[in-house]
Amino acid sequence: MAASKKEIKLVTSEVVFLEDTHQYFLGEKELQGVTSTLIPKAYPGTYMGIDQETLENAAARGTFMHKVVEGYLNDGTYYEGLPELDNFIKVIEDNKLSCLATEYIVSDNENFASAIDLVMQNKKKEICLVDLKRTSELHFEEVALQLSIYKRWFERMNAGVKVGHIYVLRLRDNECDFVELHPVSDDFLDALISAYLNALPFVPSAYYGDLPSELVKAEKQISLMVEQQKDIETRMSKLKEGLYSLMEQYNVKSWKGNNVTITRVLPSASVSLDSKAVKEKHPEVYRECVKEAKRKGSLKITVKEDE
């Protein structure tokens, strides 16, 4: 069953999009798309070195994926055996997202216009903008910039309606990544737009304040990897519990496959030394037996848990 749409009235842009030629028009004036202007202005080297045929093939596959998702949301069309769609459905159900609009056009009504892939609402009734990707790699800075521009224009078009979250959803074959991004600052957006319109150079790192762009990118990657690690650990734990029960039931102590050897470790008692108690009760023995070792410097990372 397709995701239901919540009753909320969004303002419809006067910009007209011609799909065949991928052009935006406000009256007779042609406006420029964001992904072909502002994004490469800020990050010009993202797709450098990739031949045109590869880019065109990737774009065609991405367009098909967008159409599949849009068809499912708008009229319930379901494609059997398409992992991208199955993963999409799982994401919106797990996160309790409902769709308000697909391909929602936003614009500054002067120079630029683009379509937001998905405007959604979560269980807290917060507006969520979602950009769909089918790339082999997620370019977090570029997508965060893209969605930040959309967020600005969306809020200007819909007075009093605030965007609570921006997400990128990567659907590629069996791979699925759903990542929340942090909007870039208004200063960044203003400077980028001005630099583009006036053909001036633009240096993104100048607008990150005390946090280098490398750490901004790393933050998104760490969050993604931590979530993936948690999921893997949970699945591995359940798998091991099930296999242990089976091996115990059939009294199998070890099994060797082509790539994996599984050994059932029998219950046993363990003995450990309470170093704190030894230090308190026998400090002279503790001093004689203690060994000092130098540890390499390391990085401690704490990931904020969802509320």
C-alpha positions as a printed Julia matrix, in Angstrom:
307×3 Matrix{Float64}:
  0.0     0.0     0.0
  1.35    3.42   -0.89
  2.3     5.88    1.83
 -0.59    8.19    2.63
 -0.38   11.95    2.23
 -1.14   14.2     5.19
 -3.52   17.1     4.76
 -1.32   20.17    4.58
 -1.5    22.92    1.99
  1.81   23.77    0.36
  2.14   26.77   -1.9
  2.5    25.86   -5.57
  5.28   27.68   -7.39
  4.51   29.65  -10.55
  7.67   28.2   -12.08
  7.0    25.76  -14.93
  9.3    22.8   -15.45
  9.74   21.31  -18.92
 10.77   17.72  -18.27
 11.86   16.88  -21.82
 14.43   19.68  -21.95
 14.92   19.98  -18.18
 14.22   23.71  -18.21
 12.56   25.97  -15.66
 10.55   29.03  -16.69
  8.97   31.84  -14.7
  6.77   33.42  -17.32
  9.08   33.87  -20.3
 12.24   34.03  -18.19
 14.33   30.88  -18.0
 15.73   30.07  -14.56
 18.77   27.92  -13.86
 18.82   24.64  -11.95
 20.81   24.36   -8.72
 22.7    21.14   -9.44
 24.19   22.48  -12.68
 25.16   25.91  -11.3
 25.56   26.53   -7.57
 26.66   23.04   -6.53
 29.54   22.75   -9.06
 30.47   26.35   -8.25
 31.09   25.34   -4.64
 32.5    21.86   -5.35
 33.8    21.8    -8.93
 35.88   18.62   -8.68
 33.28   16.12   -7.52
 32.81   14.29  -10.81
 36.12   15.22  -12.41
 37.69   12.38  -14.37
 34.44   10.51  -15.0
 33.66   10.15  -18.7
 30.45   11.57  -20.15
 28.96    8.2   -21.09
 29.3     6.92  -17.53
 27.68   10.07  -16.15
 24.79    9.82  -18.63
 24.17    6.15  -17.84
 24.21    6.89  -14.12
 21.79    9.78  -14.63
 19.4     7.53  -16.58
 19.39    4.9   -13.83
 18.88    7.59  -11.24
 15.93    9.04  -13.16
 14.31    5.59  -13.35
 14.73    5.11   -9.6
 13.13    8.52   -8.98
 10.17    7.61  -11.19
  9.69    4.3    -9.38
  9.6     6.0    -5.97
  7.34    8.77   -7.24
  4.95    6.25   -8.78
  4.73    4.31   -5.54
  4.0     7.42   -3.47
  1.53    8.99   -5.89
 -0.54    6.04   -7.06
  0.73    2.94   -5.27
  2.58    1.44   -8.23
  4.79   -1.37   -6.95
  7.58   -3.11   -8.88
  8.15   -6.67   -7.68
 11.78   -7.63   -7.12
 13.18   -4.09   -7.19
 15.44   -3.74   -4.11
 15.6     0.06   -4.35
 11.84    0.31   -3.92
 11.73   -2.29   -1.15
 14.44   -0.42    0.74
 12.66    2.89    0.21
  9.43    1.49    1.64
 11.31    0.13    4.66
 12.95    3.52    5.33
  9.71    5.51    5.29
  7.92    2.9     7.39
 10.73    2.58    9.94
 10.96    6.36   10.28
  7.18    6.87   10.15
  7.38    9.32    7.25
  4.37   10.4     5.21
  4.63   12.11    1.85
  3.41   15.65    1.29
  4.78   16.21   -2.21
  7.09   14.74   -4.84
  9.19   16.81   -7.24
  8.14   19.96   -5.38
  9.43   23.03   -7.24
 11.09   25.79   -5.23
 12.68   28.97   -6.53
 14.09   32.35   -5.62
 11.87   33.67   -8.45
 14.83   35.57   -9.87
 17.63   33.34  -11.06
 17.22   29.75   -9.91
 14.69   26.96   -9.54
 14.83   23.27   -8.69
 12.59   20.42   -7.61
 12.82   18.81   -4.17
 12.6    15.03   -4.6
 10.42   14.45   -1.54
  8.72   16.71    0.97
  7.76   14.52    3.91
  6.43   14.75    7.44
  7.53   12.68   10.43
  5.49   11.47   13.4
  6.17   14.77   15.2
  4.61   16.63   12.24
  7.99   18.12   11.35
  8.75   18.87    7.7
 11.53   16.73    6.24
 13.18   17.35    2.87
 14.63   14.22    1.28
 16.97   14.04   -1.68
 17.22   10.69   -3.46
 20.6     9.53   -4.77
 21.79    6.46   -6.65
 25.48    7.28   -6.65
 28.17    4.78   -5.71
 29.41    7.26   -3.11
 27.61    9.89   -1.08
 29.05   13.4    -1.38
 27.73   14.76    1.88
 28.85   18.38    1.52
 27.27   18.73   -1.91
 23.94   17.22   -0.86
 23.85   19.27    2.36
 24.36   22.42    0.28
 21.71   21.39   -2.24
 19.12   20.7     0.47
 20.03   23.86    2.39
 19.2    25.92   -0.7
 15.93   24.03   -1.08
 15.15   24.59    2.61
 15.62   28.33    2.28
 13.33   28.65   -0.73
 10.76   26.23    0.69
 10.42   28.31    3.86
 10.18   31.53    1.88
  7.42   30.09   -0.31
  5.51   28.62    2.62
  5.4    31.41    5.2
  5.35   30.13    8.75
  6.27   26.55    7.75
  9.72   25.53    8.96
 11.83   22.62    7.76
 12.83   20.43   10.69
 15.2    18.0     8.98
 17.05   17.43    5.73
 18.01   13.9     4.63
 19.79   12.14    1.82
 18.48    8.69    0.9
 20.84    6.62   -1.24
 19.2     3.68   -3.02
 21.55    1.62   -5.15
 20.69   -2.0    -5.86
 20.68   -3.65   -2.4
 22.49   -0.74   -0.75
 20.49    1.76    1.3
 21.75    4.74    3.33
 19.42    7.21    5.06
 21.42   10.05    6.6
 20.38   13.3     8.24
 22.49   16.27    7.18
 23.21   19.63    8.78
 22.13   22.74    6.84
 24.9    25.13    5.84
 24.83   28.7     7.11
 22.98   31.58    5.48
 26.33   33.37    5.08
 27.57   30.42    3.03
 24.5    30.49    0.78
 24.57   34.27    0.32
 28.26   34.27   -0.56
 27.92   31.35   -2.97
 24.98   32.85   -4.86
 26.71   36.22   -5.08
 29.95   34.61   -6.31
 28.1    32.68   -8.99
 26.05   35.61  -10.26
 29.1    37.89  -10.34
 31.53   35.3   -11.71
 33.74   35.56   -8.63
 35.79   32.8    -6.98
 34.27   30.95   -4.03
 36.1    29.05   -1.28
 33.75   26.85    0.79
 36.19   26.33    3.67
 36.09   30.05    4.47
 32.51   29.65    5.72
 32.95   26.7     8.07
 34.14   28.8    11.01
 36.29   26.78   13.4
 35.18   23.43   11.99
 37.13   22.4     8.89
 35.2    20.94    6.01
 37.07   17.66    6.48
 35.5    17.25    9.93
 32.06   18.17    8.62
 32.34   15.39    6.05
 33.77   12.98    8.61
 30.86   13.61   10.99
 28.33   12.37    8.41
 30.49    9.36    7.56
 30.96    8.44   11.22
 27.23    8.65   11.93
 26.5     6.44    8.95
 29.15    3.86    9.88
 28.03    3.74   13.53
 24.46    2.99   12.46
 25.67    0.31   10.07
 27.9    -1.17   12.79
 24.99   -1.32   15.25
 22.82   -3.06   12.7
 25.55   -5.61   11.87
 26.27   -6.3    15.54
 22.57   -6.84   16.28
 22.13   -9.23   13.36
 25.34  -11.09   14.22
 24.26  -11.49   17.85
 20.89  -12.97   16.84
 22.57  -15.27   14.32
 25.08  -16.55   16.88
 22.35  -17.16   19.46
 20.37  -19.21   16.97
 23.37  -21.25   15.8
 24.51  -21.9    19.37
 21.08  -23.3    20.26
 21.1   -25.58   17.2
 24.63  -26.86   17.84
 23.75  -27.46   21.49
 20.56  -29.3    20.49
 22.45  -31.65   18.14
 25.58  -31.81   20.35
 27.82  -30.37   17.63
 31.0   -28.8    19.01
 32.58  -27.62   15.77
 31.69  -27.21   12.11
 34.02  -26.26    9.28
 32.75  -24.75    6.04
 34.55  -23.43    2.96
 35.23  -20.03    4.5
 34.07  -20.18    8.1
 34.75  -22.46   11.08
 32.14  -22.3    13.84
 33.07  -23.58   17.3
 30.71  -23.88   20.24
 32.54  -22.68   23.33
 31.18  -24.53   26.36
 30.16  -22.65   29.53
 33.01  -22.25   32.01
 34.0   -20.28   35.07
 36.47  -17.45   34.7
 38.95  -16.05   37.2
 40.18  -12.48   37.15
 42.37  -10.39   39.42
 40.76   -7.46   41.23
 43.63   -5.01   40.79
 41.82   -2.31   42.76
 41.52   -4.58   45.81
 45.18   -5.63   45.56
 46.25   -1.99   45.38
 44.22   -1.12   48.49
 45.13   -4.18   50.62
 48.69   -4.85   49.45
 50.08   -1.63   47.95
 53.69   -2.83   48.13
 52.86   -6.0    46.15
 50.88   -3.94   43.65
 53.84   -1.57   43.1
 56.23   -4.5    42.56
 53.96   -6.3    40.09
 52.45   -3.42   38.17
 53.73   -2.85   34.63
 53.66    0.53   32.96
 52.94    0.72   29.26
 52.74    3.7    26.97
 49.6     3.96   24.88
 49.4     5.63   21.52
 47.35    8.77   21.25
 43.87    8.06   19.98
 40.61    9.72   19.04
 37.5     9.34   21.17
 34.24    9.69   19.26
 30.87   10.0    20.97
 27.8     9.79   18.77
 24.64   11.56   19.96
 21.8     9.08   20.38
 18.4     9.86   18.86
 15.9    11.08   21.41
